[in-house]
Amino acid sequence: MYKNKNAHFGFFCSFMACLCPLVLSAQTDTIKIEQLKEVQIKANRLLQLQSSATPVQLLFGNELKRMNSLSVADAIRYFSGVQIKDYGGIGGLKTINVRSMGSNHTAVFYDGVQLGNAQNGQIDLGRYSLDNIEEISLYSGQKNDLLMPARGFASASSLYLKTPFPKFEVGKSRNVRLSLKAGSFGLLNPAFNFDQKIGKLALNINAELTNANGKYKYRYTNSVYDTTVVRHNADIFSKRVEGALYGVTADSSKWHVKIYNYNSERGIPGAIVANKYDFTQRQWDDNFFVQSSFQSRTDKKYQILANIKYAYDYTRYLDPDRVSLAGPLNNKYTQQEWYFSLAQEYSLTNFWNVSLSTDYIRQGLDANLYDFAYPTRQTGLVAMVSKLHWPKFNVQANVLATFVNDEVESNIPAGNKAEYTPTVMASWKPFSEADFRVRAFYKSIFRMPTFNDLYYTFIGNSNLDPEYTNQYNLGLTYSKTIQNKNLVSFSVQTDGYFNKVRNKIVAVPTLTLFRWTMLNLDKVEIKGFETNIQTVWRFGEVNAQAKLNYTYEQALDKTPTGFSYNMQIPYIPLHSGSLTLAGDYKSFGLNYSYIYTGERYSQKANIPVNYVKPWYTHDLSLQYAFKQAKVNYRLATEINNLFNQYYDVVLNYPMPGRNFRITLIANFN
Amino acid sequence: MNKLKKSAKLLLLVGLTSILWSCRKDDGIVPEEQEQLPGQTITAVNGLYVLNEGNWGAGRASLDYYDYASGIYRRNIHGQINPDATLGLGDVGNDIKIYGSKMYIVVNGSNKVEILNVKTAQKIGEVDLTNCRYVTFHKNKAYVTAYEGVVAVIDTASLKLETKINVGQQPEEMAVIGEKLYVANSGGYNAPNYERTISVIDLATNREIKKIDVGINLHRLRVDQYGDIYVTSRGDYGAVKSAIYVVDSKTETVKKKLDIEVSNFVIDKDFAYVISTAWSNATQSETISYGKINVKDETILSGGFITDGTQADITKPYGIAVDPLSSDIYVTDARDYVTPGTLNCYDKTGKRKFSVTTGDIPAHLVFYTK
């Protein structure tokens, strides 16, 4: 273990030695220019946030780089109204649950195209490294655009991950970035980014390796017993390679082609229960996709956005503890998706735009399971949108038609389904002077049962209906920019919402603990309130930001036939929040973040044995930027969970205590 | 402007102080809960232990005790009595039996057999056994089935694992008749190629001497006072329905197949009491039934054993036991498996005496006798 750590450190030192000349002289001019640019972009983006009829939360650029985050999942913990279901450690599954409607209700988009998973509807955000992410935005309801794929209208909330578009300095045609992260859990994470201008085209290649033994200490105690154990079988080795080619046509239309591959092997650490601290289960993943996008120039009356994608996802799960006559349990799943999308927008007048989006998706799943159904799903989506917009008021309405057809090779298919769901949203700016807005939206949408829900051998139930959500949101936004004061800008977003989930798909036992089936059983009503306050400060040469998020959420089980009527649903705290403080002084940057998740219950019954304590973590990071021999360096050190608090997000899946990370990034061209 | 600045500062300050250091309760022992129930006529039975399985991965196996003399129902007693047992009783309590002064709890997900003092419920010892399922006893040995296809032999004095006897795939319940141990093999991991045998073990040599061909996916195994073995087949959860087979222990052959759907049953004197939850994919509904069998002549009797209509209050009948002296019938309700269940007591005429809340998935019952 120690040997390993030293080995990593040694590697890190030699990496540094290769890149850094002996004398370091900080050149802060370019950094300053960068900072100013960033402030300008930030101001523009904040304005977008304020004027959106649906609540948006955003992390981008420097703010994102500065955070103590390895993956997308780490970064979005700071959003309000969000719970990350985190099974702990580097390789542990991390999914997002927005406003308590369940993780299947949030669509995740990668460069504008949805990451599909018809098998179980889960997108593991722990697998999306921040190394190649420039911007993360989360929309409650939907994105406030007209020209977007129909899938953008088809979920209760949307998370958009955007990779950076290559930008070249004047007279330069190449950017190279090398980075190395190392730290606790035996983490070693080198990454490489390469941008090249080729005539009117821009090429990007981004690659990354993540290797970690995943070991960390955790502690369970009831004040009599007090056990500290090392988490085992949490190792991961993953490789990610992305390539993209961007171009502009003669009439200024933009297009790009993107290819992506993520390949990993990991241990699957299980639930820690009495007498069971070690596990043998392993998982292999291979995720590949190629996608292409075309968008006509944006100043025309008629615009189009076309997308096409093919995705191949392979998972192998091995359980050496479960041995049958055929050997250990060794499940293999292969999922394939074809996707075609065409969105069209037309400006009827200077205040009236309409759009029509049509998507076609074909998804298939193969598995080496006994009595498997081999399902194929075809989905057609048609979204019709109309938007009226004036400077002080805009209102948008859309109807989404969804047509689903499932076919199977054996057993009973779910057949055909047609659904029509509406959304209405509006934003109003009552005063000319003050940047104060009132916003509201209503959205009705559903999620289709997944292949696992419908067809999993023994458990699946092909009679399932979709799981519906209805959302009502009313919010206020206010922002103010102040000249010549320490407080440079101040903005606040606050929303109250009421969500209803009905026909919620839950696993219900049939014969024994080992025999479950899926049913449309539960009903949940969620009343929430969330607020985000952002401030920017300047004290001489110090630029600072403070960001506060708070969420109150009452998510009650309203299942009439259930045993937990009017009780708070599992894992949803009444109170949660985060605070981020960031400061820049010359070439130094400091970031402090705090997350609080209030008391919750781990099961449906709100009784003492199911009580889960609040948890809160303090994270700190320090960056230093410098330039040497035309190479821009950034050195960052992080301490996460500063006070070494032991906690579970998911019952019996312990989270790491205090941990460290050091990052060195070199940029040159 | 100044005002705004001040209020922003104030907001930050309030935010900082109020949420940053909010209280976090100390880790503690969740105390037992007590409920007053009607007492029982004092007989040789002191009371009833109820083992709650707890959902898979939750580590929520728990122990309740119903004291006959006082009528007090004590819920979740293990934690308070054994505060030093790391992470409590464990994950999925799968069986509970008493032998002498010791109580044996088979904790499936925690890969262990935990041994308690039957009087105090204090932990005496623990034997590690991967994927263990059920326990039975004979001549100072405890026999425990484990899914790796063995019966483990534990000495009841030293509490040490002595040997493992190879049987069929994924063995379940067992019973001893004479010097032979009869083990129901399920083969549950090999669907659709289930096992269909009872392994017969000679306890003098600890060897499997025979396999009796019965039916697929065997599970429950009980013996009546006439030397007949009643063993259940789970079926294949599809076309092949569950059933009870009667095996003559003298000839070691199947004597009769009783076409009655069964998930659990118990034999008391001349009667077997059967509970069943049958799921139909075709109708998307489950049928719950309560049946009674006369074991003297192996016939299914008409009507169930609950006579006052209170079975309607039970969502998912799961565990069953009959008081050997009063012939009171206890049926547990596992409800939705993720919320606390109930223990329901019926007198021998089938009228409900009481119903009480238990832990999650009350499943296995054992009478503590004098």
mmCIF file with all atom_site columns, C-alpha atoms in Angstrom, chain A residues 62-70 78 181 579-585 587-594 618-624 634-642 659-663:
data_model
loop_
_atom_site.group_PDB
_atom_site.id
_atom_site.type_symbol
_atom_site.label_atom_id
_atom_site.label_alt_id
_atom_site.label_comp_id
_atom_site.label_asym_id
_atom_site.label_entity_id
_atom_site.label_seq_id
_atom_site.pdbx_PDB_ins_code
_atom_site.Cartn_x
_atom_site.Cartn_y
_atom_site.Cartn_z
_atom_site.occupancy
_atom_site.B_iso_or_equiv
_atom_site.pdbx_formal_charge
_atom_site.auth_seq_id
_atom_site.auth_comp_id
_atom_site.auth_asym_id
_atom_site.auth_atom_id
_atom_site.pdbx_PDB_model_num
ATOM 1  C CA . ASN A 1 62  ? -12.960 28.273 -14.239 1.00 0.00 ? 62  ASN A CA 1
ATOM 2  C CA . GLU A 1 63  ? -15.564 27.719 -11.574 1.00 0.00 ? 63  GLU A CA 1
ATOM 3  C CA . LEU A 1 64  ? -15.835 24.116 -12.631 1.00 0.00 ? 64  LEU A CA 1
ATOM 4  C CA . LYS A 1 65  ? -12.065 23.648 -12.854 1.00 0.00 ? 65  LYS A CA 1
ATOM 5  C CA . ARG A 1 66  ? -11.581 25.032 -9.397  1.00 0.00 ? 66  ARG A CA 1
ATOM 6  C CA . MET A 1 67  ? -13.993 22.689 -7.676  1.00 0.00 ? 67  MET A CA 1
ATOM 7  C CA . ASN A 1 68  ? -12.875 19.648 -5.767  1.00 0.00 ? 68  ASN A CA 1
ATOM 8  C CA . SER A 1 69  ? -14.339 17.321 -8.306  1.00 0.00 ? 69  SER A CA 1
ATOM 9  C CA . LEU A 1 70  ? -13.159 14.400 -10.336 1.00 0.00 ? 70  LEU A CA 1
ATOM 10 C CA . TYR A 1 78  ? -23.649 21.558 -5.192  1.00 0.00 ? 78  TYR A CA 1
ATOM 11 C CA . LYS A 1 181 ? -3.993  13.778 -10.970 1.00 0.00 ? 181 LYS A CA 1
ATOM 12 C CA . LEU A 1 579 ? -22.062 26.815 0.180   1.00 0.00 ? 579 LEU A CA 1
ATOM 13 C CA . THR A 1 580 ? -19.152 27.648 -2.083  1.00 0.00 ? 580 THR A CA 1
ATOM 14 C CA . LEU A 1 581 ? -16.606 30.370 -1.450  1.00 0.00 ? 581 LEU A CA 1
ATOM 15 C CA . ALA A 1 582 ? -13.946 31.071 -4.019  1.00 0.00 ? 582 ALA A CA 1
ATOM 16 C CA . GLY A 1 583 ? -11.231 33.665 -4.210  1.00 0.00 ? 583 GLY A CA 1
ATOM 17 C CA . ASP A 1 584 ? -8.534  34.626 -6.694  1.00 0.00 ? 584 ASP A CA 1
ATOM 18 C CA . TYR A 1 585 ? -5.491  36.655 -5.849  1.00 0.00 ? 585 TYR A CA 1
ATOM 19 C CA . SER A 1 587 ? -1.964  33.620 -9.582  1.00 0.00 ? 587 SER A CA 1
ATOM 20 C CA . PHE A 1 588 ? -3.556  31.953 -6.619  1.00 0.00 ? 588 PHE A CA 1
ATOM 21 C CA . GLY A 1 589 ? -7.025  30.566 -6.313  1.00 0.00 ? 589 GLY A CA 1
ATOM 22 C CA . LEU A 1 590 ? -8.753  29.192 -3.274  1.00 0.00 ? 590 LEU A CA 1
ATOM 23 C CA . ASN A 1 591 ? -11.983 27.238 -3.152  1.00 0.00 ? 591 ASN A CA 1
ATOM 24 C CA . TYR A 1 592 ? -14.008 26.143 -0.171  1.00 0.00 ? 592 TYR A CA 1
ATOM 25 C CA . SER A 1 593 ? -17.164 24.126 -0.485  1.00 0.00 ? 593 SER A CA 1
ATOM 26 C CA . TYR A 1 594 ? -19.568 22.771 2.010   1.00 0.00 ? 594 TYR A CA 1
ATOM 27 C CA . HIS A 1 618 ? -16.004 20.558 3.984   1.00 0.00 ? 618 HIS A CA 1
ATOM 28 C CA . ASP A 1 619 ? -13.752 20.555 0.936   1.00 0.00 ? 619 ASP A CA 1
ATOM 29 C CA . LEU A 1 620 ? -10.833 22.853 0.317   1.00 0.00 ? 620 LEU A CA 1
ATOM 30 C CA . SER A 1 621 ? -8.650  23.412 -2.721  1.00 0.00 ? 621 SER A CA 1
ATOM 31 C CA . LEU A 1 622 ? -5.788  25.704 -3.606  1.00 0.00 ? 622 LEU A CA 1
ATOM 32 C CA . GLN A 1 623 ? -4.572  26.451 -7.122  1.00 0.00 ? 623 GLN A CA 1
ATOM 33 C CA . TYR A 1 624 ? -1.533  28.157 -8.418  1.00 0.00 ? 624 TYR A CA 1
ATOM 34 C CA . ARG A 1 634 ? -1.797  25.012 -13.111 1.00 0.00 ? 634 ARG A CA 1
ATOM 35 C CA . LEU A 1 635 ? -1.081  23.197 -9.888  1.00 0.00 ? 635 LEU A CA 1
ATOM 36 C CA . ALA A 1 636 ? -3.964  22.296 -7.620  1.00 0.00 ? 636 ALA A CA 1
ATOM 37 C CA . THR A 1 637 ? -4.169  20.541 -4.300  1.00 0.00 ? 637 THR A CA 1
ATOM 38 C CA . GLU A 1 638 ? -7.374  19.399 -2.697  1.00 0.00 ? 638 GLU A CA 1
ATOM 39 C CA . ILE A 1 639 ? -8.457  18.185 0.677   1.00 0.00 ? 639 ILE A CA 1
ATOM 40 C CA . ASN A 1 640 ? -11.895 16.645 0.626   1.00 0.00 ? 640 ASN A CA 1
ATOM 41 C CA . ASN A 1 641 ? -14.004 15.849 3.682   1.00 0.00 ? 641 ASN A CA 1
ATOM 42 C CA . LEU A 1 642 ? -11.631 17.954 5.751   1.00 0.00 ? 642 LEU A CA 1
ATOM 43 C CA . ASN A 1 659 ? -8.912  12.383 1.204   1.00 0.00 ? 659 ASN A CA 1
ATOM 44 C CA . PHE A 1 660 ? -6.401  14.252 -0.893  1.00 0.00 ? 660 PHE A CA 1
ATOM 45 C CA . ARG A 1 661 ? -5.707  14.983 -4.511  1.00 0.00 ? 661 ARG A CA 1
ATOM 46 C CA . ILE A 1 662 ? -2.998  16.861 -6.351  1.00 0.00 ? 662 ILE A CA 1
ATOM 47 C CA . THR A 1 663 ? -3.265  17.944 -9.974  1.00 0.00 ? 663 THR A CA 1
#
